[in-house]
């Protein structure tokens, strides 16, 4: 696959948005994530906390677990994680532990964001691994999913 054939952050976010919409079917907050290596999607998931009664079943955490299994390694240094909502401290910590190469997110999370909004776990030099973050990709669409979900619940 040539560099010109690689999917863009915007097109990958579209796939993460598709995943996020699947979460609503079982009452979960609409967050979706995709793990990509060299332009190939190796995992894609959505939030499943309500579906599984698992507080750790965040989209990016599930996708990273699936990617590690698919690749046969917990070290995901060449991977990019594309997620509709800025990772929380738990997820950013897992991304740091997985040695993720890069994170792309849509909507910022001013209440729990750990990739620039409240914390910057991916760029903290005190930790043993840092990863690049790109924020704001299709942010309005990602935020609207969340706004619509919570408005419907009120």
C-alpha positions as a printed Julia matrix, in Angstrom:
154×3 Matrix{Float64}:
   0.0     0.0    0.0
   1.54    3.31  -1.03
   1.45    6.41   1.11
  -1.2     7.86  -1.22
  -3.45    4.84  -0.66
  -3.42    5.09   3.14
  -6.71    6.03   4.77
  -6.89    9.54   6.21
  -7.56   10.4    9.84
 -10.94   11.74   8.68
 -11.94    8.52   6.91
 -10.79    6.41   9.86
 -12.8     8.64  12.2
 -15.82    7.86  10.01
 -15.34    4.18  10.86
 -14.96    5.03  14.57
 -18.22    7.02  14.31
 -19.94    3.96  12.81
 -18.71    1.94  15.79
 -19.91    4.6   18.22
 -23.43    4.41  16.79
 -23.49    0.67  17.55
 -23.07    1.39  21.27
 -26.42    3.18  21.45
 -28.27   -0.04  20.56
 -27.4    -1.47  23.97
 -27.59    1.75  25.99
 -23.9     2.57  26.0
 -22.39    6.01  25.55
 -21.61    6.34  21.82
 -17.83    6.09  21.67
 -16.07    4.14  18.95
 -12.43    3.27  18.34
 -10.31    1.85  15.54
  -6.73    0.54  15.72
  -4.75    0.95  12.52
  -1.28   -0.22  11.5
   0.19    0.77   8.13
  -3.25    1.75   6.9
  -4.85   -1.57   7.85
  -7.58   -1.74  10.48
  -6.61   -4.44  12.95
  -9.4    -3.83  15.48
 -12.56   -1.78  15.89
 -14.86   -1.59  18.9
 -17.39    0.54  20.72
 -18.26    1.11  24.38
 -19.74   -1.96  26.07
 -19.89   -0.96  29.74
 -23.69   -1.32  29.96
 -23.78   -4.42  27.75
 -21.17   -6.25  29.84
 -21.45   -4.54  33.23
 -17.71   -3.96  32.96
 -16.46   -0.51  33.99
 -13.32   -1.01  31.89
 -15.19   -1.8   28.65
 -14.32    1.49  26.96
 -14.07    1.41  23.16
 -10.35    2.14  22.91
  -9.44   -0.33  25.64
 -11.43   -3.11  23.95
  -9.93   -2.26  20.55
  -6.38   -2.27  21.93
  -6.98   -5.66  23.56
  -8.28   -7.07  20.26
  -5.34   -5.58  18.34
  -2.81   -7.11  20.73
  -4.42  -10.52  20.33
  -4.59  -10.16  16.54
  -0.94   -9.14  16.33
   0.32  -11.54  18.98
   2.04   -8.75  20.92
   1.12   -6.26  23.6
   3.59   -3.76  22.1
   1.63   -1.68  19.58
   4.35    0.84  18.73
   3.32    1.13  15.07
  -0.37    1.49  15.85
  -2.61    4.52  15.65
  -5.79    4.53  17.74
  -8.61    6.63  16.31
 -11.35    7.31  18.85
 -14.41    9.56  18.81
 -13.87   10.94  22.34
 -10.64   11.97  24.02
  -9.35    9.04  26.11
  -9.92    9.12  29.86
  -7.04    8.52  32.32
  -7.68    4.75  32.35
  -7.61    4.5   28.56
  -4.7     6.91  28.11
  -2.79    4.84  30.67
  -3.57    1.66  28.72
  -2.46    3.33  25.49
   0.77    4.36  27.19
   1.29    0.81  28.51
   0.62   -0.65  25.04
   3.31    1.66  23.62
   0.83    3.1   21.12
   2.49    5.24  18.49
  -0.26    7.8   18.01
  -3.79    8.7   19.11
  -6.32   10.6   17.02
  -9.49   11.78  18.72
 -12.56   13.72  17.79
 -14.35   15.42  20.68
 -12.38   16.78  23.6
 -13.49   15.65  27.05
 -13.25   18.58  29.43
 -14.39   16.42  32.37
 -12.08   13.42  31.96
  -9.77   13.94  28.98
  -6.25   12.64  29.51
  -4.7    13.49  26.13
  -4.6    17.25  26.49
  -7.79   18.56  28.1
  -7.27   17.78  31.79
  -4.15   15.63  31.67
  -1.52   14.88  29.06
  -0.51   11.31  29.8
   0.71   10.74  26.25
   3.23   13.55  26.44
   4.43   13.34  30.03
   8.22   12.87  29.91
   8.17   11.37  33.41
   6.5     8.25  32.02
   8.42    5.53  30.17
   6.61    6.04  26.85
   5.14    9.03  25.06
   2.74    9.04  22.1
   1.65   11.72  19.68
  -1.92   13.02  19.8
  -3.98   14.62  17.07
  -7.2    16.18  18.31
 -10.31   17.66  16.8
 -10.76   15.29  13.84
 -14.46   15.5   12.91
 -14.96   16.88  16.4
 -18.38   18.38  15.74
 -19.81   15.06  14.5
 -18.31   13.19  17.43
 -19.62   15.71  19.95
 -23.08   15.66  18.35
 -23.34   11.9   18.89
 -22.78   12.44  22.6
 -25.11   15.45  22.8
 -27.92   13.56  21.07
 -27.41   10.47  23.26
 -27.58   12.39  26.55
 -30.46   14.61  25.37
 -32.51   11.48  24.62
 -31.84   10.15  28.13
 -33.12   13.26  29.89
